[in-house]
Amino acid sequence: MTRACTHTPAPATPQPASVEGRACRTCTLCCRLPDIDALDKPANAWCRHCTAGHGCAIYPERPTLCRDFLCAWMTRPDLEPEWDPLVAKMMVYEQGPQTTVLVDPDHPAIWREAPYAAMLERWATEAEAKGGYVILFVGDAVFKIAPSAR
Ligand code: SF4
Ligand code: SF4
């Protein structure tokens, strides 16, 4: 499936290194939230290779798409601790001008709450100044985050 506002992460080239001290730990949001055509996986459904409590069952042979993907929290040292996906219940990634935020449907309102609502508005304002924008997915709903009113 192809969407104008893409929901499917694609690795940057070259893939940036992960920020020192950060690790996925028990997070598996990127095995659940995005749609991944190569794995025939719809959005918000567990990848068939993800096993509860163990993560990827095909880790040594996982697809290149998975091998090369790191979310923004893993690669952007400027993201605050609140954006740890285990805390935020959201995963963030960037593709060109688009910053994509996928919200765990088990926590559908968290992005409207403090501190995230104000942070997302700030991101949208900063992105707009550079010709970019922030798109947020919650279940089947899609929102373009509005920049701060001037
Ligand atoms: S969403 Fe980020 S922190 Fe979570 S498993 Fe994927 S890359 Fe790791
Ligand atoms: S193949 Fe493995 S790493 Fe890739 S989405 Fe599925 S469980 Fe996650």
mmCIF file of C-alpha atoms and ligand atoms in Angstrom, residues 23-31 69-74 84-86 90-92, ligand 1:
data_model
loop_
_atom_site.group_PDB
_atom_site.id
_atom_site.type_symbol
_atom_site.label_atom_id
_atom_site.label_comp_id
_atom_site.label_asym_id
_atom_site.label_seq_id
_atom_site.Cartn_x
_atom_site.Cartn_y
_atom_site.Cartn_z
ATOM 1 C CA ALA A 23 19.327 0.647 22.888
ATOM 2 C CA CYS A 24 15.991 -0.852 21.901
ATOM 3 C CA ARG A 25 15.853 -3.018 25.065
ATOM 4 C CA THR A 26 12.344 -4.470 25.257
ATOM 5 C CA CYS A 27 10.841 -2.045 22.724
ATOM 6 C CA THR A 28 9.337 -3.694 19.667
ATOM 7 C CA LEU A 29 7.175 -0.807 18.438
ATOM 8 C CA CYS A 30 8.739 -0.854 14.972
ATOM 9 C CA CYS A 31 7.701 -4.537 14.663
ATOM 10 C CA PHE A 69 16.067 0.787 10.440
ATOM 11 C CA LEU A 70 16.570 2.823 13.582
ATOM 12 C CA CYS A 71 13.941 5.216 14.868
ATOM 13 C CA ALA A 72 14.753 8.852 15.558
ATOM 14 C CA TRP A 73 15.165 8.264 19.271
ATOM 15 C CA MET A 74 18.014 5.893 18.511
ATOM 16 C CA ASP A 84 12.205 6.923 24.513
ATOM 17 C CA PRO A 85 9.525 4.793 22.782
ATOM 18 C CA LEU A 86 9.122 2.742 25.952
ATOM 19 C CA MET A 90 5.203 6.471 20.170
ATOM 20 C CA MET A 91 7.903 5.900 17.587
ATOM 21 C CA VAL A 92 9.322 8.655 15.421
HETATM 22 S S1 SF4 B 1 10.978 1.794 17.729
HETATM 23 FE FE1 SF4 B 1 13.117 2.476 17.986
HETATM 24 S S2 SF4 B 1 13.682 1.832 20.079
HETATM 25 FE FE2 SF4 B 1 11.826 0.690 19.487
HETATM 26 S S3 SF4 B 1 12.588 -1.266 18.667
HETATM 27 FE FE3 SF4 B 1 12.311 0.149 16.930
HETATM 28 S S4 SF4 B 1 14.330 1.129 16.630
HETATM 29 FE FE4 SF4 B 1 14.324 0.188 18.672
#
